[in-house]
Amino acid sequence: MSYSGALAMLRAGVGRSGRQIAELSSLIASAASIGAVCESSQWLARRMKNAIADTSLPVVELGAGYGSVTRVLPASTVSIERDEKRFHALRAAFPDRTILDSCAIPVLTQLSTPTVVVSSIPSVNNPQFDRLRGAIVRAHKAGMIRELVTYTYFPHDPLAGIFPNSEMAGLEFLNIPPAFVWRYSC
Ligand SMILES: C[S@@+](CC[C@H](N)C(=O)[O-])C[C@H]1O[C@@H](n2cnc3c(N)ncnc32)[C@H](O)[C@@H]1O
């Protein structure tokens, strides 16, 4: 069932109080907006960080959310979050970090040095994923993405066929839901 279908069912809910329906609706709408049930666990975040092979390169984080992955990345990381509420929460939580309120696609286009990209942007139920994939292809061809690390909730390779090396770098069970970590390199 789609999120909008679930929302409609909830709104029509019989035997529930208005407050319960509003809370459930808000929970589902929030999950739909980030493409996840909740923020990544500390264990998934660490697994993402540990998948980075070349720690000498600058790191750009896409889809930082409320900062669960940001927290474990180097302090020099540039984190991108386009959602206004999450961007302001990030700025408050990490006042010394570089946090940009931008869409990830133009940021990839503007990369000017070989970079490690750590992405939490969903590949499933994301109508913009094809555009993001296209931007990753172009940045990789321009030599600007040396490594990319991401995760999925399904065992499908979201960026298959772009990088010379691609591997499923691990499965993190201590996350809701369990997540597959993917690593790409040149
Ligand atoms: C699944 S959440 C991940 C949040 C956090 N990094 C984590 O792992 O728990 C995805 C985040 O990516 C952001 N996002 C989605 N598409 C984006 C885009 N094109 N540019 C920037 N941020 C984007 C969403 O607003 C959301 O905060």
PDB file of C-alpha atoms and ligand atoms in Angstrom:
ATOM      1  CA  MET A   1       0.000   0.000   0.000  1.00  0.00           C
ATOM      2  CA  SER A   2       1.248   3.512  -0.784  1.00  0.00           C
ATOM      3  CA  TYR A   3       1.846   6.078   1.950  1.00  0.00           C
ATOM      4  CA  SER A   4      -1.035   8.185   0.630  1.00  0.00           C
ATOM      5  CA  GLY A   5      -3.278   5.103   0.760  1.00  0.00           C
ATOM      6  CA  ALA A   6      -2.246   4.427   4.349  1.00  0.00           C
ATOM      7  CA  LEU A   7      -2.870   8.078   5.220  1.00  0.00           C
ATOM      8  CA  ALA A   8      -6.356   7.924   3.678  1.00  0.00           C
ATOM      9  CA  MET A   9      -7.121   4.763   5.669  1.00  0.00           C
ATOM     10  CA  LEU A  10      -5.966   6.411   8.857  1.00  0.00           C
ATOM     11  CA  ARG A  11      -8.018   9.522   8.229  1.00  0.00           C
ATOM     12  CA  ALA A  12     -11.067   7.336   7.751  1.00  0.00           C
ATOM     13  CA  GLY A  13     -10.105   5.360  10.886  1.00  0.00           C
ATOM     14  CA  VAL A  14     -13.040   4.147  12.962  1.00  0.00           C
ATOM     15  CA  GLY A  15     -12.569   3.719  16.705  1.00  0.00           C
ATOM     16  CA  ARG A  16      -9.439   5.897  16.896  1.00  0.00           C
ATOM     17  CA  SER A  17      -9.244   9.305  18.543  1.00  0.00           C
ATOM     18  CA  GLY A  18      -8.470  12.326  16.381  1.00  0.00           C
ATOM     19  CA  ARG A  19      -5.160  12.743  18.202  1.00  0.00           C
ATOM     20  CA  GLN A  20      -4.107   9.133  17.523  1.00  0.00           C
ATOM     21  CA  ILE A  21      -4.949   9.519  13.852  1.00  0.00           C
ATOM     22  CA  ALA A  22      -3.032  12.809  13.640  1.00  0.00           C
ATOM     23  CA  GLU A  23       0.028  11.247  15.332  1.00  0.00           C
ATOM     24  CA  LEU A  24       0.008   8.207  13.074  1.00  0.00           C
ATOM     25  CA  SER A  25      -0.509  10.385   9.985  1.00  0.00           C
ATOM     26  CA  SER A  26       2.393  12.605  10.999  1.00  0.00           C
ATOM     27  CA  LEU A  27       4.639   9.560  11.580  1.00  0.00           C
ATOM     28  CA  ILE A  28       3.825   8.099   8.170  1.00  0.00           C
ATOM     29  CA  ALA A  29       4.198  11.463   6.405  1.00  0.00           C
ATOM     30  CA  SER A  30       7.587  11.977   8.067  1.00  0.00           C
ATOM     31  CA  ALA A  31       8.767   8.482   7.091  1.00  0.00           C
ATOM     32  CA  ALA A  32       7.606   9.101   3.517  1.00  0.00           C
ATOM     33  CA  SER A  33       9.463  12.409   3.325  1.00  0.00           C
ATOM     34  CA  ILE A  34      12.828  10.893   4.301  1.00  0.00           C
ATOM     35  CA  GLY A  35      12.304   7.503   2.638  1.00  0.00           C
ATOM     36  CA  ALA A  36      12.980   5.673   5.892  1.00  0.00           C
ATOM     37  CA  VAL A  37      11.183   4.501   9.013  1.00  0.00           C
ATOM     38  CA  CYS A  38      13.618   6.429  11.184  1.00  0.00           C
ATOM     39  CA  GLU A  39      17.158   7.834  11.184  1.00  0.00           C
ATOM     40  CA  SER A  40      20.055   5.428  10.686  1.00  0.00           C
ATOM     41  CA  SER A  41      21.397   3.731  13.806  1.00  0.00           C
ATOM     42  CA  GLN A  42      24.871   4.464  15.187  1.00  0.00           C
ATOM     43  CA  TRP A  43      25.918   0.993  13.970  1.00  0.00           C
ATOM     44  CA  LEU A  44      24.850   1.634  10.379  1.00  0.00           C
ATOM     45  CA  ALA A  45      26.491   5.076  10.515  1.00  0.00           C
ATOM     46  CA  ARG A  46      29.783   3.527  11.671  1.00  0.00           C
ATOM     47  CA  ARG A  47      29.581   0.825   9.041  1.00  0.00           C
ATOM     48  CA  MET A  48      29.166   3.543   6.393  1.00  0.00           C
ATOM     49  CA  LYS A  49      32.179   5.443   7.705  1.00  0.00           C
ATOM     50  CA  ASN A  50      34.293   2.294   7.936  1.00  0.00           C
ATOM     51  CA  ALA A  51      33.504   1.493   4.287  1.00  0.00           C
ATOM     52  CA  ILE A  52      35.539   4.533   3.222  1.00  0.00           C
ATOM     53  CA  ALA A  53      38.920   3.216   2.039  1.00  0.00           C
ATOM     54  CA  ASP A  54      40.804   6.445   1.262  1.00  0.00           C
ATOM     55  CA  THR A  55      40.493   8.620   4.345  1.00  0.00           C
ATOM     56  CA  SER A  56      42.769  11.292   2.870  1.00  0.00           C
ATOM     57  CA  LEU A  57      40.118  12.591   0.459  1.00  0.00           C
ATOM     58  CA  PRO A  58      37.494  15.253   1.175  1.00  0.00           C
ATOM     59  CA  VAL A  59      34.054  13.863   2.080  1.00  0.00           C
ATOM     60  CA  VAL A  60      30.686  15.144   0.850  1.00  0.00           C
ATOM     61  CA  GLU A  61      27.601  13.760   2.577  1.00  0.00           C
ATOM     62  CA  LEU A  62      24.287  13.745   0.671  1.00  0.00           C
ATOM     63  CA  GLY A  63      20.958  13.657   2.529  1.00  0.00           C
ATOM     64  CA  ALA A  64      22.296  14.279   6.033  1.00  0.00           C
ATOM     65  CA  GLY A  65      18.823  14.240   7.649  1.00  0.00           C
ATOM     66  CA  TYR A  66      19.152  14.892  11.385  1.00  0.00           C
ATOM     67  CA  GLY A  67      22.834  13.964  11.394  1.00  0.00           C
ATOM     68  CA  SER A  68      23.058  10.330  12.414  1.00  0.00           C
ATOM     69  CA  VAL A  69      25.733   9.660   9.774  1.00  0.00           C
ATOM     70  CA  THR A  70      27.152  13.207   9.881  1.00  0.00           C
ATOM     71  CA  ARG A  71      28.099  12.581  13.520  1.00  0.00           C
ATOM     72  CA  VAL A  72      30.630   9.856  12.673  1.00  0.00           C
ATOM     73  CA  LEU A  73      32.125  11.468   9.563  1.00  0.00           C
ATOM     74  CA  PRO A  74      35.257  13.668   9.727  1.00  0.00           C
ATOM     75  CA  ALA A  75      34.702  17.217  10.978  1.00  0.00           C
ATOM     76  CA  SER A  76      35.818  18.504   7.564  1.00  0.00           C
ATOM     77  CA  THR A  77      32.865  16.774   5.831  1.00  0.00           C
ATOM     78  CA  VAL A  78      30.540  18.994   3.790  1.00  0.00           C
ATOM     79  CA  SER A  79      26.980  17.833   4.519  1.00  0.00           C
ATOM     80  CA  ILE A  80      24.031  18.515   2.197  1.00  0.00           C
ATOM     81  CA  GLU A  81      20.386  18.524   3.283  1.00  0.00           C
ATOM     82  CA  ARG A  82      17.604  20.119   1.259  1.00  0.00           C
ATOM     83  CA  ASP A  83      14.793  19.816   3.807  1.00  0.00           C
ATOM     84  CA  GLU A  84      14.530  23.121   5.676  1.00  0.00           C
ATOM     85  CA  LYS A  85      13.601  21.698   9.080  1.00  0.00           C
ATOM     86  CA  ARG A  86      16.379  19.097   9.005  1.00  0.00           C
ATOM     87  CA  PHE A  87      18.884  21.659   7.685  1.00  0.00           C
ATOM     88  CA  HIS A  88      18.223  23.988  10.642  1.00  0.00           C
ATOM     89  CA  ALA A  89      18.420  21.089  13.100  1.00  0.00           C
ATOM     90  CA  LEU A  90      21.782  20.089  11.583  1.00  0.00           C
ATOM     91  CA  ARG A  91      23.146  23.615  11.796  1.00  0.00           C
ATOM     92  CA  ALA A  92      22.161  23.727  15.468  1.00  0.00           C
ATOM     93  CA  ALA A  93      23.621  20.286  16.225  1.00  0.00           C
ATOM     94  CA  PHE A  94      26.885  20.824  14.310  1.00  0.00           C
ATOM     95  CA  PRO A  95      27.662  24.562  14.516  1.00  0.00           C
ATOM     96  CA  ASP A  96      31.286  24.059  13.443  1.00  0.00           C
ATOM     97  CA  ARG A  97      30.512  21.953  10.371  1.00  0.00           C
ATOM     98  CA  THR A  98      29.868  23.011   6.773  1.00  0.00           C
ATOM     99  CA  ILE A  99      26.192  22.251   6.140  1.00  0.00           C
ATOM    100  CA  LEU A 100      24.540  23.349   2.892  1.00  0.00           C
ATOM    101  CA  ASP A 101      20.777  23.659   2.331  1.00  0.00           C
ATOM    102  CA  SER A 102      20.890  22.521  -1.250  1.00  0.00           C
ATOM    103  CA  CYS A 103      19.723  19.741  -3.489  1.00  0.00           C
ATOM    104  CA  ALA A 104      22.464  17.122  -3.922  1.00  0.00           C
ATOM    105  CA  ILE A 105      22.247  17.188  -7.747  1.00  0.00           C
ATOM    106  CA  PRO A 106      23.818  20.640  -8.362  1.00  0.00           C
ATOM    107  CA  VAL A 107      26.358  19.942  -5.616  1.00  0.00           C
ATOM    108  CA  LEU A 108      27.562  16.858  -7.525  1.00  0.00           C
ATOM    109  CA  THR A 109      27.772  18.927 -10.705  1.00  0.00           C
ATOM    110  CA  GLN A 110      29.975  21.492  -8.963  1.00  0.00           C
ATOM    111  CA  LEU A 111      32.520  19.090  -7.414  1.00  0.00           C
ATOM    112  CA  SER A 112      35.956  20.386  -8.347  1.00  0.00           C
ATOM    113  CA  THR A 113      38.262  17.911  -6.622  1.00  0.00           C
ATOM    114  CA  PRO A 114      38.287  14.098  -6.277  1.00  0.00           C
ATOM    115  CA  THR A 115      35.912  13.334  -3.419  1.00  0.00           C
ATOM    116  CA  VAL A 116      34.390  10.563  -1.322  1.00  0.00           C
ATOM    117  CA  VAL A 117      30.582  10.783  -1.489  1.00  0.00           C
ATOM    118  CA  VAL A 118      28.530   9.308   1.364  1.00  0.00           C
ATOM    119  CA  SER A 119      24.868   9.237   0.377  1.00  0.00           C
ATOM    120  CA  SER A 120      21.759   8.452   2.418  1.00  0.00           C
ATOM    121  CA  ILE A 121      19.393   9.520  -0.367  1.00  0.00           C
ATOM    122  CA  PRO A 122      16.904   6.708  -1.014  1.00  0.00           C
ATOM    123  CA  SER A 123      16.987   4.866  -4.333  1.00  0.00           C
ATOM    124  CA  VAL A 124      13.525   3.312  -3.906  1.00  0.00           C
ATOM    125  CA  ASN A 125      10.268   5.302  -3.928  1.00  0.00           C
ATOM    126  CA  ASN A 126      12.276   8.364  -4.911  1.00  0.00           C
ATOM    127  CA  PRO A 127      11.047   9.903  -8.180  1.00  0.00           C
ATOM    128  CA  GLN A 128      14.248  11.987  -8.399  1.00  0.00           C
ATOM    129  CA  PHE A 129      16.642   9.069  -8.099  1.00  0.00           C
ATOM    130  CA  ASP A 130      17.221   8.809 -11.872  1.00  0.00           C
ATOM    131  CA  ARG A 131      18.345  12.457 -11.924  1.00  0.00           C
ATOM    132  CA  LEU A 132      20.632  11.868  -8.958  1.00  0.00           C
ATOM    133  CA  ARG A 133      22.043   8.774 -10.669  1.00  0.00           C
ATOM    134  CA  GLY A 134      22.706  10.855 -13.812  1.00  0.00           C
ATOM    135  CA  ALA A 135      24.575  13.474 -11.766  1.00  0.00           C
ATOM    136  CA  ILE A 136      26.655  10.711 -10.131  1.00  0.00           C
ATOM    137  CA  VAL A 137      27.517   9.268 -13.573  1.00  0.00           C
ATOM    138  CA  ARG A 138      28.676  12.692 -14.831  1.00  0.00           C
ATOM    139  CA  ALA A 139      30.690  13.492 -11.689  1.00  0.00           C
ATOM    140  CA  HIS A 140      32.327  10.049 -11.821  1.00  0.00           C
ATOM    141  CA  LYS A 141      33.220  10.505 -15.519  1.00  0.00           C
ATOM    142  CA  ALA A 142      34.730  13.894 -14.683  1.00  0.00           C
ATOM    143  CA  GLY A 143      36.970  12.156 -12.116  1.00  0.00           C
ATOM    144  CA  MET A 144      35.338  13.917  -9.174  1.00  0.00           C
ATOM    145  CA  ILE A 145      33.973  10.873  -7.300  1.00  0.00           C
ATOM    146  CA  ARG A 146      36.789   8.582  -6.190  1.00  0.00           C
ATOM    147  CA  GLU A 147      34.584   6.548  -3.827  1.00  0.00           C
ATOM    148  CA  LEU A 148      30.881   6.442  -3.005  1.00  0.00           C
ATOM    149  CA  VAL A 149      29.206   4.754  -0.026  1.00  0.00           C
ATOM    150  CA  THR A 150      25.441   4.361   0.359  1.00  0.00           C
ATOM    151  CA  TYR A 151      22.866   2.011   1.890  1.00  0.00           C
ATOM    152  CA  THR A 152      19.635   0.319   0.859  1.00  0.00           C
ATOM    153  CA  TYR A 153      16.956  -1.642   2.687  1.00  0.00           C
ATOM    154  CA  PHE A 154      16.817  -4.220  -0.113  1.00  0.00           C
ATOM    155  CA  PRO A 155      19.650  -6.354  -1.552  1.00  0.00           C
ATOM    156  CA  HIS A 156      19.708  -4.444  -4.834  1.00  0.00           C
ATOM    157  CA  ASP A 157      22.744  -2.552  -6.097  1.00  0.00           C
ATOM    158  CA  PRO A 158      21.394   1.025  -6.544  1.00  0.00           C
ATOM    159  CA  LEU A 159      24.321   2.306  -8.667  1.00  0.00           C
ATOM    160  CA  ALA A 160      25.171  -0.814 -10.666  1.00  0.00           C
ATOM    161  CA  GLY A 161      27.191  -0.262 -13.843  1.00  0.00           C
ATOM    162  CA  ILE A 162      28.675   3.150 -13.028  1.00  0.00           C
ATOM    163  CA  PHE A 163      31.956   2.503 -11.200  1.00  0.00           C
ATOM    164  CA  PRO A 164      34.669  -0.024 -12.137  1.00  0.00           C
ATOM    165  CA  ASN A 165      34.447  -1.547  -8.647  1.00  0.00           C
ATOM    166  CA  SER A 166      31.212  -2.078  -6.789  1.00  0.00           C
ATOM    167  CA  GLU A 167      30.562  -4.280  -3.783  1.00  0.00           C
ATOM    168  CA  MET A 168      28.055  -4.928  -1.056  1.00  0.00           C
ATOM    169  CA  ALA A 169      30.312  -3.965   1.822  1.00  0.00           C
ATOM    170  CA  GLY A 170      28.121  -5.292   4.623  1.00  0.00           C
ATOM    171  CA  LEU A 171      24.698  -5.897   6.107  1.00  0.00           C
ATOM    172  CA  GLU A 172      23.838  -4.045   9.306  1.00  0.00           C
ATOM    173  CA  PHE A 173      21.201  -5.822  11.389  1.00  0.00           C
ATOM    174  CA  LEU A 174      21.304  -3.222  14.165  1.00  0.00           C
ATOM    175  CA  ASN A 175      19.176  -0.790  12.199  1.00  0.00           C
ATOM    176  CA  ILE A 176      15.451  -0.429  11.531  1.00  0.00           C
ATOM    177  CA  PRO A 177      15.114  -1.978   9.044  1.00  0.00           C
ATOM    178  CA  PRO A 178      18.417  -3.873   8.545  1.00  0.00           C
ATOM    179  CA  ALA A 179      20.440  -2.161   5.814  1.00  0.00           C
ATOM    180  CA  PHE A 180      22.859  -3.176   3.088  1.00  0.00           C
ATOM    181  CA  VAL A 181      25.953  -0.972   2.709  1.00  0.00           C
ATOM    182  CA  TRP A 182      27.296  -0.458  -0.829  1.00  0.00           C
ATOM    183  CA  ARG A 183      30.758   0.753  -1.747  1.00  0.00           C
ATOM    184  CA  TYR A 184      31.888   1.988  -5.173  1.00  0.00           C
ATOM    185  CA  SER A 185      35.365   2.979  -6.249  1.00  0.00           C
ATOM    186  CA  CYS A 186      37.475   3.720  -9.319  1.00  0.00           C
TER     187      CYS A 186
HETATM  188  C1  LIG B   1      16.660   8.451   4.534  1.00  0.00           C
HETATM  189  S1  LIG B   1      17.010  10.113   5.060  1.00  0.00           S
HETATM  190  C2  LIG B   1      18.623   9.852   5.706  1.00  0.00           C
HETATM  191  C3  LIG B   1      18.934  10.720   6.880  1.00  0.00           C
HETATM  192  C4  LIG B   1      20.229  10.327   7.604  1.00  0.00           C
HETATM  193  N1  LIG B   1      21.402  10.588   6.800  1.00  0.00           N
HETATM  194  C5  LIG B   1      20.198   8.858   7.965  1.00  0.00           C
HETATM  195  O1  LIG B   1      20.915   8.054   7.359  1.00  0.00           O
HETATM  196  O2  LIG B   1      19.418   8.516   8.872  1.00  0.00           O
HETATM  197  C6  LIG B   1      17.289  10.915   3.496  1.00  0.00           C
HETATM  198  C7  LIG B   1      17.536  12.407   3.607  1.00  0.00           C
HETATM  199  O3  LIG B   1      17.919  12.861   2.310  1.00  0.00           O
HETATM  200  C8  LIG B   1      17.313  14.118   2.082  1.00  0.00           C
HETATM  201  N2  LIG B   1      17.251  14.262   0.624  1.00  0.00           N
HETATM  202  C9  LIG B   1      16.521  13.533  -0.254  1.00  0.00           C
HETATM  203  N3  LIG B   1      16.763  13.916  -1.518  1.00  0.00           N
HETATM  204  C10 LIG B   1      17.677  14.914  -1.433  1.00  0.00           C
HETATM  205  C11 LIG B   1      18.344  15.733  -2.412  1.00  0.00           C
HETATM  206  N4  LIG B   1      18.097  15.586  -3.722  1.00  0.00           N
HETATM  207  N5  LIG B   1      19.232  16.657  -1.994  1.00  0.00           N
HETATM  208  C12 LIG B   1      19.506  16.813  -0.667  1.00  0.00           C
HETATM  209  N6  LIG B   1      18.899  16.078   0.301  1.00  0.00           N
HETATM  210  C13 LIG B   1      18.002  15.136  -0.074  1.00  0.00           C
HETATM  211  C14 LIG B   1      15.957  14.023   2.774  1.00  0.00           C
HETATM  212  O4  LIG B   1      15.443  15.305   3.067  1.00  0.00           O
HETATM  213  C15 LIG B   1      16.312  13.209   4.009  1.00  0.00           C
HETATM  214  O5  LIG B   1      16.649  14.045   5.094  1.00  0.00           O
END
